[in-house]
Coordinates of C-alpha atoms in Angstrom, one line a residue:
M30 CA 17.6 -3.1 -39.0
A31 CA 14.2 -2.4 -36.7
A32 CA 13.4 -6.3 -37.1
V33 CA 16.8 -7.3 -36.0
R34 CA 17.0 -4.9 -33.1
R35 CA 13.3 -6.0 -32.3
Y36 CA 14.6 -9.3 -31.3
D37 CA 17.2 -8.2 -29.3
I38 CA 20.0 -11.1 -30.8
L39 CA 22.9 -9.7 -31.4
D40 CA 26.0 -9.5 -29.0
T41 CA 24.4 -12.2 -26.8
P42 CA 25.9 -15.4 -25.3
P43 CA 26.6 -18.6 -27.0
D44 CA 23.3 -20.5 -27.2
G45 CA 22.9 -24.4 -27.0
A46 CA 19.6 -24.0 -29.5
F47 CA 21.6 -22.1 -32.3
D48 CA 24.6 -24.1 -32.1
R49 CA 23.2 -27.6 -32.3
V50 CA 21.6 -26.3 -35.8
A51 CA 24.9 -25.2 -36.7
A52 CA 26.3 -28.7 -35.5
I53 CA 23.4 -30.3 -37.5
A54 CA 23.6 -28.4 -40.7
A55 CA 27.3 -29.9 -40.4
R56 CA 26.5 -33.3 -40.3
L57 CA 23.8 -33.2 -42.4
F58 CA 25.9 -31.6 -45.4
D59 CA 29.2 -33.4 -44.5
V60 CA 30.9 -30.0 -44.2
P61 CA 33.4 -28.6 -42.1
V62 CA 31.6 -25.0 -41.6
A63 CA 28.2 -23.9 -40.7
S64 CA 27.0 -20.9 -39.4
V65 CA 23.9 -19.1 -38.2
T66 CA 24.6 -15.4 -38.5
I67 CA 22.6 -12.1 -37.8
V68 CA 23.1 -9.5 -40.4
D69 CA 23.6 -6.1 -38.6
A70 CA 24.3 -2.7 -40.5
D71 CA 27.9 -3.2 -41.0
R72 CA 28.4 -6.5 -40.0
I73 CA 28.0 -10.2 -40.1
W74 CA 27.5 -11.5 -36.6
F75 CA 27.6 -15.2 -36.0
K76 CA 25.4 -16.6 -33.2
A77 CA 26.7 -20.2 -33.6
A78 CA 29.9 -20.9 -35.7
H79 CA 30.7 -24.5 -36.2
G80 CA 33.9 -25.4 -37.6
L81 CA 35.1 -21.4 -36.9
D82 CA 36.3 -21.7 -33.5
G83 CA 37.0 -18.1 -32.1
V84 CA 34.8 -16.2 -35.0
R85 CA 32.2 -13.7 -33.5
E86 CA 31.7 -11.5 -36.3
I87 CA 33.2 -10.5 -39.8
G88 CA 32.8 -7.3 -41.9
R89 CA 30.0 -7.0 -44.3
D90 CA 31.4 -7.6 -47.9
P91 CA 29.3 -8.2 -50.5
G92 CA 29.7 -12.2 -51.9
L93 CA 28.5 -14.4 -49.4
C94 CA 26.0 -13.6 -46.3
A95 CA 25.7 -9.9 -47.6
S96 CA 24.1 -11.6 -51.1
A97 CA 22.1 -14.2 -49.5
I98 CA 20.3 -11.9 -47.3
L99 CA 19.3 -10.2 -50.6
T100 CA 17.3 -13.1 -51.7
D101 CA 13.8 -14.5 -50.5
D102 CA 14.9 -18.5 -51.4
A103 CA 18.2 -19.8 -50.7
L104 CA 21.3 -18.6 -52.3
V105 CA 23.3 -21.6 -54.0
I106 CA 27.3 -20.8 -55.0
P107 CA 28.5 -24.4 -56.2
D108 CA 32.0 -22.5 -57.1
T109 CA 33.1 -19.7 -55.4
L110 CA 36.0 -19.0 -57.7
T111 CA 33.3 -18.5 -60.9
D112 CA 31.0 -16.6 -59.0
P113 CA 32.0 -12.5 -60.0
V114 CA 30.8 -11.8 -56.7
A115 CA 31.6 -14.0 -54.3
C116 CA 35.3 -14.6 -56.4
S117 CA 36.6 -10.9 -54.2
N118 CA 35.0 -12.3 -50.2
P119 CA 37.9 -12.6 -47.4
L120 CA 36.4 -15.8 -46.9
V121 CA 37.0 -17.3 -50.2
T122 CA 40.8 -15.1 -51.0
G123 CA 41.4 -15.7 -47.1
P124 CA 43.7 -18.7 -45.5
M125 CA 39.9 -20.1 -45.1
G126 CA 39.8 -20.7 -49.3
V127 CA 36.0 -21.0 -49.2
R128 CA 34.8 -22.6 -52.4
F129 CA 31.4 -23.6 -51.5
Y130 CA 28.8 -21.8 -50.1
A131 CA 25.1 -22.2 -49.4
A132 CA 22.6 -20.4 -47.5
A133 CA 18.9 -19.8 -46.3
P134 CA 17.4 -16.7 -45.3
I135 CA 16.2 -16.3 -42.0
V136 CA 12.8 -14.5 -42.6
T137 CA 10.3 -13.6 -40.5
A138 CA 6.5 -13.9 -40.3
D139 CA 5.7 -10.0 -41.7
G140 CA 8.7 -10.6 -44.7
H141 CA 11.9 -9.2 -42.8
R142 CA 15.0 -11.1 -43.1
L143 CA 17.0 -11.1 -40.4
G144 CA 20.2 -13.5 -41.0
T145 CA 21.1 -16.6 -42.7
V146 CA 21.9 -20.4 -42.6
N147 CA 25.1 -21.0 -43.8
I148 CA 27.2 -24.2 -44.9
L149 CA 30.7 -23.9 -46.2
D150 CA 32.8 -26.0 -47.5
T151 CA 36.9 -25.5 -49.0
K152 CA 36.2 -27.5 -52.1
P153 CA 33.5 -27.3 -54.9
R154 CA 30.0 -28.9 -54.8
S155 CA 26.4 -29.3 -55.6
I156 CA 23.6 -29.8 -53.5
T157 CA 20.2 -31.3 -54.5
E158 CA 16.7 -29.4 -54.3
A159 CA 16.2 -31.6 -51.3
D160 CA 18.5 -30.4 -49.7
T161 CA 17.8 -26.8 -50.4
A162 CA 14.6 -27.6 -48.9
T163 CA 16.3 -28.9 -45.8
L164 CA 18.3 -25.6 -45.5
T165 CA 15.4 -23.9 -45.6
D166 CA 13.6 -25.7 -42.8
L167 CA 16.7 -25.3 -40.5
A168 CA 16.6 -21.4 -41.0
M169 CA 12.9 -21.6 -40.0
I170 CA 13.7 -23.7 -37.1
V171 CA 16.3 -20.6 -35.9
L172 CA 13.0 -18.5 -36.7
D173 CA 10.9 -20.6 -34.4
E174 CA 13.8 -20.0 -31.3
L175 CA 14.1 -16.8 -32.2
E176 CA 10.3 -16.3 -32.0
L177 CA 10.3 -18.5 -28.2
R178 CA 13.4 -16.5 -27.1
L179 CA 11.4 -13.0 -27.6
S180 CA 8.6 -14.4 -26.0
A181 CA 10.3 -15.8 -23.2
L182 CA 12.2 -11.7 -23.2
H183 CA 8.8 -10.4 -23.5
R184 CA 7.0 -12.3 -20.3
L185 CA 10.5 -11.8 -18.4
R186 CA 10.3 -8.2 -18.8
E187 CA 6.8 -7.7 -18.0
E188 CA 7.2 -9.6 -15.1
Q189 CA 10.2 -7.6 -14.1
E190 CA 7.8 -4.2 -14.8
R191 CA 5.6 -6.0 -13.0
R192 CA 7.8 -6.6 -10.1
R193 CA 9.5 -2.8 -10.2
E194 CA 5.5 -1.3 -10.2
Q195 CA 5.1 -3.6 -7.1
E196 CA 7.7 -2.6 -5.6
E197 CA 7.2 0.7 -6.3
A198 CA 3.5 0.5 -5.0
R199 CA 5.3 -1.0 -1.8
E200 CA 7.7 1.6 -1.1
R201 CA 5.0 4.0 -1.6
A202 CA 2.5 2.8 0.8
E203 CA 5.7 2.6 2.9
Q204 CA 5.7 6.0 2.6
D205 CA 2.2 6.9 3.0
K206 CA 2.2 4.5 6.1
A207 CA 4.5 5.9 7.8
A208 CA 3.3 9.3 6.5
L209 CA 0.0 8.6 7.8
A210 CA 1.0 7.6 11.2
S211 CA 3.3 10.6 11.6
F212 CA 0.5 12.6 10.7
A213 CA -2.3 10.6 13.4
S214 CA 0.7 10.8 15.9
T215 CA 1.0 14.8 15.4
L216 CA -3.1 15.3 15.2
Q217 CA -3.5 12.9 18.3
R218 CA -1.2 15.1 20.5
T219 CA -3.0 18.3 19.5
L220 CA -6.1 16.8 20.9
L221 CA -4.6 15.8 24.1
P222 CA -3.3 18.5 26.3
P223 CA 0.9 19.4 26.0
A224 CA 1.4 18.7 30.2
L225 CA -0.7 18.0 33.4
P226 CA -0.4 21.5 35.6
A227 CA 0.9 21.0 39.1
V228 CA -2.3 21.3 41.3
P229 CA -1.5 22.0 45.0
G230 CA -1.6 18.7 47.1
L231 CA -2.5 16.6 43.9
E232 CA -0.6 14.1 42.4
L233 CA -1.7 13.7 38.7
A234 CA -1.1 11.1 36.2
C235 CA -2.0 9.8 33.0
H236 CA -1.5 7.8 30.3
Y237 CA -2.4 7.3 26.4
Q238 CA -2.3 3.8 24.1
T239 CA -3.5 3.7 21.0
A240 CA -4.5 0.7 19.3
S241 CA -3.0 1.7 15.7
P242 CA -0.7 4.0 15.0
R243 CA -2.3 5.3 11.4
Q244 CA -5.7 6.0 13.4
V245 CA -6.6 9.1 15.1
G246 CA -8.2 7.9 18.6
G247 CA -11.7 10.0 19.7
D248 CA -10.1 9.2 23.5
F249 CA -9.5 12.8 25.8
Y250 CA -8.5 13.9 28.9
D251 CA -7.8 17.3 29.9
V252 CA -7.1 19.0 34.1
F253 CA -7.7 22.6 34.0
P254 CA -7.8 25.2 36.5
L255 CA -10.9 27.4 37.0
G256 CA -9.8 30.1 39.3
G257 CA -10.2 30.6 43.1
G258 CA -8.1 27.2 43.9
R259 CA -11.1 25.4 41.9
W260 CA -9.7 22.6 39.6
A261 CA -11.7 21.0 36.5
F262 CA -11.1 17.4 34.9
F263 CA -12.3 15.7 32.6
L264 CA -11.7 12.2 30.5
G265 CA -14.2 11.2 27.2
D266 CA -14.5 9.0 24.2
V267 CA -16.0 10.1 21.3
C268 CA -17.7 7.3 18.9
G269 CA -15.2 6.2 16.3
K270 CA -11.7 7.3 14.8
G271 CA -10.0 9.3 11.9
A272 CA -10.6 12.7 11.3
E273 CA -14.4 13.2 12.2
A274 CA -13.8 11.7 15.3
A275 CA -10.8 14.4 15.8
A276 CA -12.9 17.2 15.0
I277 CA -15.4 16.3 17.3
T278 CA -12.8 15.5 20.3
S279 CA -11.5 18.5 19.5
L280 CA -15.0 20.8 19.4
T281 CA -16.3 18.7 23.1
R282 CA -12.6 19.4 24.9
Y283 CA -13.0 23.4 24.2
T284 CA -16.9 23.1 25.0
L285 CA -16.0 21.7 28.1
R286 CA -13.0 24.2 28.9
E287 CA -15.6 26.8 28.2
A288 CA -18.6 25.8 29.9
A289 CA -17.0 25.0 33.0
H290 CA -16.3 28.5 33.3
H291 CA -20.1 29.9 33.1
H292 CA -21.6 26.3 35.4
D293 CA -20.7 25.0 38.7
D294 CA -22.4 22.1 38.4
P295 CA -20.4 19.3 36.4
A296 CA -23.8 18.4 35.2
E297 CA -24.9 21.6 33.3
V298 CA -21.1 21.8 31.8
L299 CA -22.3 18.1 30.5
A300 CA -25.3 19.2 29.4
A301 CA -23.7 22.2 27.6
L302 CA -21.7 19.6 25.8
N303 CA -25.1 17.9 25.0
S304 CA -26.5 21.1 23.2
A305 CA -23.3 22.2 21.8
L306 CA -22.4 18.5 19.8
L307 CA -26.4 18.5 19.2
L308 CA -26.4 22.0 17.4
D309 CA -23.3 21.4 15.1
P310 CA -23.8 20.2 12.0
S311 CA -20.9 18.5 11.5
V312 CA -21.1 16.1 13.9
G313 CA -23.9 14.1 12.8
S314 CA -24.7 10.8 14.5
R315 CA -21.9 10.8 16.5
Y316 CA -21.6 11.0 20.1
C317 CA -19.4 10.4 23.2
T318 CA -19.4 9.3 26.3
C319 CA -17.3 11.5 29.1
V320 CA -16.8 12.4 32.8
F321 CA -16.7 15.4 34.2
G322 CA -15.5 16.7 37.7
T323 CA -14.5 19.7 39.7
L324 CA -11.9 19.8 43.0
D325 CA -12.2 22.4 45.4
P326 CA -9.4 22.3 48.3
A327 CA -11.1 20.9 51.6
L328 CA -10.6 22.1 55.4
G329 CA -8.1 19.4 56.6
G330 CA -6.6 18.9 53.5
G331 CA -8.2 16.9 50.2
F332 CA -10.5 17.9 48.2
T333 CA -14.2 18.2 47.6
T334 CA -14.7 16.6 44.5
V335 CA -17.8 16.3 42.3
V336 CA -18.2 14.2 39.5
A337 CA -21.1 13.9 36.8
T338 CA -20.8 11.2 34.0
G339 CA -22.6 10.8 30.7
G340 CA -22.5 7.2 29.4
H341 CA -19.5 6.7 30.4
P342 CA -17.7 3.5 33.0
P343 CA -17.6 4.5 36.2
I344 CA -14.5 6.1 37.8
F345 CA -13.4 3.9 41.1
H346 CA -12.6 5.8 44.1
L347 CA -9.9 4.4 46.1
T348 CA -10.2 4.7 50.0
R349 CA -8.2 2.9 52.9
G350 CA -10.2 0.4 55.3
G351 CA -9.5 0.4 59.2
D352 CA -7.5 -2.8 58.5
G353 CA -5.4 -1.1 56.4
M354 CA -6.4 -2.3 52.7
L355 CA -7.6 -0.8 49.7
R356 CA -11.2 -0.3 48.8
A357 CA -12.1 0.6 45.1
A358 CA -15.8 1.9 45.0
A359 CA -16.9 2.4 41.7
V360 CA -18.7 6.0 41.3
R361 CA -21.8 5.7 38.9
P362 CA -24.1 8.9 39.5
P363 CA -27.9 7.7 38.0
G364 CA -29.1 8.8 35.1
G365 CA -25.9 9.7 33.3
M366 CA -27.0 9.5 29.9
L367 CA -25.0 9.6 26.1
V368 CA -23.8 13.0 25.4
G369 CA -24.7 14.4 21.9
A370 CA -27.4 11.5 21.2
F371 CA -30.6 12.9 22.5
E372 CA -31.9 16.5 23.1
E373 CA -33.6 15.8 26.4
A374 CA -30.7 13.8 27.7
R375 CA -30.2 14.2 31.6
F376 CA -27.0 13.9 33.4
A377 CA -26.4 13.6 37.4
S378 CA -23.9 14.3 39.6
H379 CA -22.2 12.8 42.7
T380 CA -20.0 14.4 45.5
L381 CA -17.4 12.5 47.6
H382 CA -14.3 13.5 49.5
L383 CA -11.1 13.0 48.0
A384 CA -9.3 12.5 51.4
P385 CA -5.3 12.2 52.1
G386 CA -4.4 8.8 51.1
H387 CA -7.4 8.3 48.6
G388 CA -6.9 8.0 44.7
L389 CA -9.2 8.8 41.7
L390 CA -9.1 6.5 38.8
L391 CA -10.8 7.9 35.5
Y392 CA -10.2 5.3 31.9
T393 CA -12.1 4.7 28.6
D394 CA -13.8 1.1 27.6
G395 CA -10.5 0.2 25.9
L396 CA -9.5 -0.7 29.3
T397 CA -12.2 -2.4 30.2
E398 CA -12.6 -4.5 26.8
A399 CA -9.1 -5.7 27.2
R400 CA -8.8 -9.3 26.9
R401 CA -7.6 -12.0 29.0
S402 CA -5.6 -15.2 28.2
D403 CA -9.3 -17.2 27.7
G404 CA -10.5 -14.4 25.5
S405 CA -13.1 -12.9 28.1
M406 CA -13.0 -9.0 28.4
L407 CA -11.4 -7.8 32.2
G408 CA -14.5 -5.5 32.6
E409 CA -15.5 -3.5 35.8
D410 CA -14.8 -6.4 37.8
G411 CA -11.6 -7.2 36.6
V412 CA -10.5 -3.5 37.3
A413 CA -11.4 -3.1 40.6
A414 CA -10.2 -6.8 41.8
F415 CA -7.1 -5.1 40.1
L416 CA -6.9 -1.9 42.3
I417 CA -8.2 -3.5 45.8
S418 CA -5.3 -5.9 44.9
R419 CA -2.3 -2.9 45.4
T420 CA -0.6 -1.4 48.1
T421 CA -0.9 2.3 47.0
S422 CA -3.5 4.8 45.7
A423 CA -0.6 6.9 44.8
A424 CA -1.3 8.6 40.8
T425 CA 1.7 7.8 39.3
E426 CA 2.1 3.9 40.5
L427 CA -1.6 3.9 39.9
V428 CA -1.2 4.4 36.1
E429 CA 2.2 2.5 35.8
D430 CA 0.6 -0.6 37.2
A431 CA -2.7 -0.4 34.8
V432 CA -0.1 -0.1 32.1
A433 CA 1.2 -3.0 33.3
L434 CA -1.3 -4.7 33.7
I435 CA -2.3 -3.4 30.1
S436 CA 1.1 -5.2 28.7
D437 CA 0.6 -8.2 30.2
L438 CA -2.6 -9.3 29.3
P439 CA -1.9 -11.6 26.5
G440 CA -5.4 -10.7 24.3
G441 CA -4.4 -7.4 24.2
V442 CA -6.0 -4.0 23.6
D443 CA -8.4 -3.8 20.7
D444 CA -9.4 0.3 21.3
D445 CA -7.2 2.5 22.4
V446 CA -7.0 3.5 25.9
A447 CA -6.8 6.7 28.0
L448 CA -6.0 6.4 31.5
L449 CA -6.2 9.4 34.2
A450 CA -5.4 9.1 38.3
L451 CA -5.4 11.9 40.4
S452 CA -4.5 11.5 44.2
V453 CA -4.2 12.9 47.6
P454 CA -0.9 12.0 49.3
R455 CA -1.5 11.0 52.9
T456 CA 0.3 13.4 55.0
P457 CA 0.9 17.1 53.8
G458 CA 4.2 17.2 51.9
E459 CA 4.2 13.7 51.0
Q460 CA 6.4 13.1 47.4
P461 CA 5.0 10.6 44.9
A462 CA 7.4 7.8 44.9
A463 CA 7.8 7.6 41.1
T464 CA 8.5 9.7 38.0
A465 CA 6.2 10.6 34.9
T466 CA 3.8 7.6 33.0
A467 CA 3.9 8.1 29.2
H468 CA 1.3 8.6 26.6
T469 CA 2.3 5.4 24.4
A470 CA 0.9 4.2 20.8
A471 CA 2.3 1.9 18.5
A472 CA 4.3 4.9 17.3
P473 CA 5.3 6.1 20.3
M474 CA 4.5 9.7 21.3
P475 CA 5.6 12.2 23.7
C476 CA 3.9 12.4 27.1
P477 CA 3.4 15.0 29.7
D478 CA 5.0 14.2 33.1
A479 CA 2.6 13.2 35.8
A480 CA 2.3 16.1 38.1
R481 CA 3.1 16.6 41.3
P482 CA 1.8 18.5 44.4
A483 CA 2.8 22.2 44.0
G484 CA 6.1 22.6 46.2
S485 CA 7.1 18.9 46.7
A486 CA 10.3 18.1 45.6
D487 CA 11.5 16.3 42.8
P488 CA 12.9 12.7 44.4
L489 CA 14.9 12.9 41.3

């Protein structure tokens, strides 16, 4: 019975291969009925039945198939009425009136008998040893078909199992990808200020775009008060991505905030960050680039701005010439070295007046490394050309236009992009013309609103 179950043949639909064996047996032996049967625990099930239309199974009564399955060789009953066991079988005593029966057992390679190939007639007859051998060969053909079918079933089930495993693996990968993107997005938000502050007399706007939703970037920025009406701002980029870069980004942000309250000179603030990164063993060989600046309200409006850079691309100071056209001057204090790379690193400061109508744009190298249609990088010259083509230095519009510039580049961006813009309205109380910019990513991230000068009305 275990062997019968192994072949998984019981109660399967008709199969042309087995039907042909029954039909060939009927023709070879010139009998009205031939069948291929499988013997179950309590029934004889017909896999193929030539001349027995509509018959699918009979009881496992002694006399015919039930007797043949117990023998190793073919069973031949020339006259069922003279056989003490077969004479009482329903096929003999019933309407069919079977008088002749012969069967060869279907025997597996390991010696298990599964069923029989049978021939039946309604009149007594005899067959030769050659006929018996032919019947045995037909039983062996049936076994071959069963083995082929079993092999195909195994391959099918293996393929189904493989597909199931692949589907489960794909679903797990999708879940892991979604979880990783969610984790990366959440972690990224902790590395950025939840909102830009409202600085009296100043408009602020920001933008953050990750190159991949599953990678935590190392770009960072912040604007915070120093007390006494003074403010500080910074923007930078930690070498690398992932959890280690995120840890260094967090260390960098909090170190800059703390150092800014102990050093008035932005260059000294970067020096303090340099020492902190070199002393922390978890930082390893990683470093960062950074721009740090302070804002002091100036008499007559605007701010006295002192900026220091450490290995970072230049910031752009937007002014308006006598002809009314915008000018974009690259601010690159000489001597600014990478932060966290060398013990004796030197940093330089530069002072400028952020007057009414002026603006500053800070950015990470994801902007300058964005690709044009010909594959070339946008570069600092491309950023400068973009800036002077504009008509306003307002921070919100500046960032929105920069985002549009990135989106329109056919080559896209290969690295994270962080933008921070500061601008002073041209006249006291002037309101920004636009609303907030947004943090964006492959998976959307919430963004702080652009900050307007304190006391100005919301244009909405």
